[in-house]
GROMACS .gro file of C-alpha atoms in nm:
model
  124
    1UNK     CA    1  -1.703   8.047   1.466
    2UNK     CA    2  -1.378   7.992   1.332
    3UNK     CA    3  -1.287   7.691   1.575
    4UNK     CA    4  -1.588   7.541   1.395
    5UNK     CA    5  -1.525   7.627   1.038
    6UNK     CA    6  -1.220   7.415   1.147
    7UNK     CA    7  -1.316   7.115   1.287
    8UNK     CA    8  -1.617   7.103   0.975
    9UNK     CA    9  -1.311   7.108   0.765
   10UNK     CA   10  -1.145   6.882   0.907
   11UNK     CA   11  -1.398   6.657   0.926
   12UNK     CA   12  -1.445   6.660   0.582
   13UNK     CA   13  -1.091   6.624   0.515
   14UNK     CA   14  -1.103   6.258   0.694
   15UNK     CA   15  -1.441   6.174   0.508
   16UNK     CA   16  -1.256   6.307   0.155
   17UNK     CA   17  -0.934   6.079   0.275
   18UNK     CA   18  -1.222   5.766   0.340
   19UNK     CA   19  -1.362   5.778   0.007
   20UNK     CA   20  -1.035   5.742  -0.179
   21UNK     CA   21  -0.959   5.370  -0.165
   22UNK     CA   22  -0.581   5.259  -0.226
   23UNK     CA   23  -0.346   4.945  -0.239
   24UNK     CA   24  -0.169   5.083   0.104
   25UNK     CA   25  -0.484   5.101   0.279
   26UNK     CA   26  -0.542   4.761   0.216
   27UNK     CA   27  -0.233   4.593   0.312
   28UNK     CA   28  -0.196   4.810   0.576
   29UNK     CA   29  -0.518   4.709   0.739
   30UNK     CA   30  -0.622   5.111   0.756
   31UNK     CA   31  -0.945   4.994   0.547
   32UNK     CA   32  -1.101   4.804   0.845
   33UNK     CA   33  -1.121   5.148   1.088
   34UNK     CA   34  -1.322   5.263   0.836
   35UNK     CA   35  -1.667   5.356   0.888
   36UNK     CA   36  -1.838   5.163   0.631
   37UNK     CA   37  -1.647   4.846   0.745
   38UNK     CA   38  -1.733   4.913   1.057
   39UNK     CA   39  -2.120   4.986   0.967
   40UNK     CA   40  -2.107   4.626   0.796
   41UNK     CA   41  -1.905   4.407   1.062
   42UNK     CA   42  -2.233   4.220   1.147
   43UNK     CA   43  -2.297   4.116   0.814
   44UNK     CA   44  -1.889   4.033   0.734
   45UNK     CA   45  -1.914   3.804   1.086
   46UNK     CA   46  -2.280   3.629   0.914
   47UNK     CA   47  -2.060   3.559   0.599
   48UNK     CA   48  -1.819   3.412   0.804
   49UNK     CA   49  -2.002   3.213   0.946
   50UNK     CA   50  -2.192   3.105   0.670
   51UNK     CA   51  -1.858   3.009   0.538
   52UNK     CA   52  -1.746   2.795   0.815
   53UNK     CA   53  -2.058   2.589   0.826
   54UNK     CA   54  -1.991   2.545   0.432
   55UNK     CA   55  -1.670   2.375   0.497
   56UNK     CA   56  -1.763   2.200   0.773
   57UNK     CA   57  -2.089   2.077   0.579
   58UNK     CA   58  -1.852   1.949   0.282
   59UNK     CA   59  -1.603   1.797   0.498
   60UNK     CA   60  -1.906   1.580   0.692
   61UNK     CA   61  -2.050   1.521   0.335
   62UNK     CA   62  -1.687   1.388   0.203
   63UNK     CA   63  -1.676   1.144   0.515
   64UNK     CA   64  -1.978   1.039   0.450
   65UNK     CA   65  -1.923   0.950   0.077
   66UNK     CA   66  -1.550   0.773   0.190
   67UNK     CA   67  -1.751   0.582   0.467
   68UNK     CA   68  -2.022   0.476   0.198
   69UNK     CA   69  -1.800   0.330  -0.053
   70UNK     CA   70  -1.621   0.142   0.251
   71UNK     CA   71  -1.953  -0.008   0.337
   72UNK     CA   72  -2.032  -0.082  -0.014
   73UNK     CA   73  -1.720  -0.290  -0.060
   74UNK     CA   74  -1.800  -0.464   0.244
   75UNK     CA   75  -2.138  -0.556   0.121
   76UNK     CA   76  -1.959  -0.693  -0.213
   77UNK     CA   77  -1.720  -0.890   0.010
   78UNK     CA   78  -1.968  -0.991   0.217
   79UNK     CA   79  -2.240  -1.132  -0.043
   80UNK     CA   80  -1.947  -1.384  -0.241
   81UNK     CA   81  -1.904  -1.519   0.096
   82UNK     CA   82  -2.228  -1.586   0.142
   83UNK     CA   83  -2.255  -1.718  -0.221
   84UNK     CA   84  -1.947  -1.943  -0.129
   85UNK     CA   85  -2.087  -2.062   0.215
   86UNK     CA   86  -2.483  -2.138   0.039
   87UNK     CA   87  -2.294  -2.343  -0.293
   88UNK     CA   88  -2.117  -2.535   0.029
   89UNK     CA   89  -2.434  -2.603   0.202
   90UNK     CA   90  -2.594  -2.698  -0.082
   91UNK     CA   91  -2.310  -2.919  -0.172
   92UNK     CA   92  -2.281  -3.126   0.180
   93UNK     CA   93  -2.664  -3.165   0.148
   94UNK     CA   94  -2.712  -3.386  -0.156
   95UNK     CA   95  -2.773  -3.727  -0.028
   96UNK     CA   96  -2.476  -3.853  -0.193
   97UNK     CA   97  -2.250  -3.676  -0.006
   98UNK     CA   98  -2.462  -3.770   0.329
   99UNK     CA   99  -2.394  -4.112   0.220
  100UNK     CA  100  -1.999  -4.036   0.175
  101UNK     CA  101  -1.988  -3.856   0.490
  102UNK     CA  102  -2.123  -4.100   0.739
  103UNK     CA  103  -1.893  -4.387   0.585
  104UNK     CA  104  -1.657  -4.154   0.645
  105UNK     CA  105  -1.677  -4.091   0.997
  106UNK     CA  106  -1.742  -4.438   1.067
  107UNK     CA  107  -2.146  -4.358   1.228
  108UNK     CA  108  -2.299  -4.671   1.164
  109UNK     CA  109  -2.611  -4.545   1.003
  110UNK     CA  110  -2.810  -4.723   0.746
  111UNK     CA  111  -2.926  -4.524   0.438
  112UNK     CA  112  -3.384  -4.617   0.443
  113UNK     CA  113  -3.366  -4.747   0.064
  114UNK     CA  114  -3.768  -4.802   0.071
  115UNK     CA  115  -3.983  -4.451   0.016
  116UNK     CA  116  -4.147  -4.292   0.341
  117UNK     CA  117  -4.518  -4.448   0.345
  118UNK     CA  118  -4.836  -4.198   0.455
  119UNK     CA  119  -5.026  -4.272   0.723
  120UNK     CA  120  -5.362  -4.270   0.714
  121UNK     CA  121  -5.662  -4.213   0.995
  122UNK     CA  122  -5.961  -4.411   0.895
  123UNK     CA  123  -6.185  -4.330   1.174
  124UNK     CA  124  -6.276  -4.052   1.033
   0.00000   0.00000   0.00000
């Protein structure tokens, strides 16, 4: 009986010593063998993880932002050119300039001074 008295004292020696939490338990890493640690390693690995696919989450969300904006500038870019290019087209278009272009390149072409005429079916 007195072998057991022991070891029920000691026992309760080590779960007196686990309650008390100090500074040197923590740096010292003793607080991890503990039981309750050890009792709630599943749910320390779930915030973990949790907190991994947080960062990685933010970080794809960041790209995504950087890669917008880089799109969006594009599109600015991209619509004055097209402004540019349509006020050129519409430019080179106007029969005056047709005019100036063909005595330019020397194409023999006649500008039709007379207006187009409709035709007409009158068997119907």
């Amino acid at each position: 009986m007195a072998k057991d008295r022991r070891n029920i004292e000691f026992d309760q020696s080590i779960e007196e010593k686990e309650k008390i939490f100090s500074l040197r338990d923590l740096v010292n890493g003793n607080v991890l063998t503990r039981k309750a640690v050890l009792k709630q390693s599943r749910f320390i690995l779930l915030l973990v993880l949790i907190a991994f696919i947080s960062i990685a989450n933010r970080n794809h969300a960041e790209k995504t932002v950087i890669r917008l904006n880089r799109m969006q500038s594009n599109v600015k870019e991209l619509r004055a050119k097209s402004i540019t290019i349509s006020s050129d087209l519409v430019k080179i278009s106007r029969q005056s300039e047709v005019v100036r272009l063909v005595n330019r390149y020397e194409l023999n072409l006649e500008e039709n001074l007379e207006p187009p005429k409709k035709l007409i079916d009158t068997e119907e």
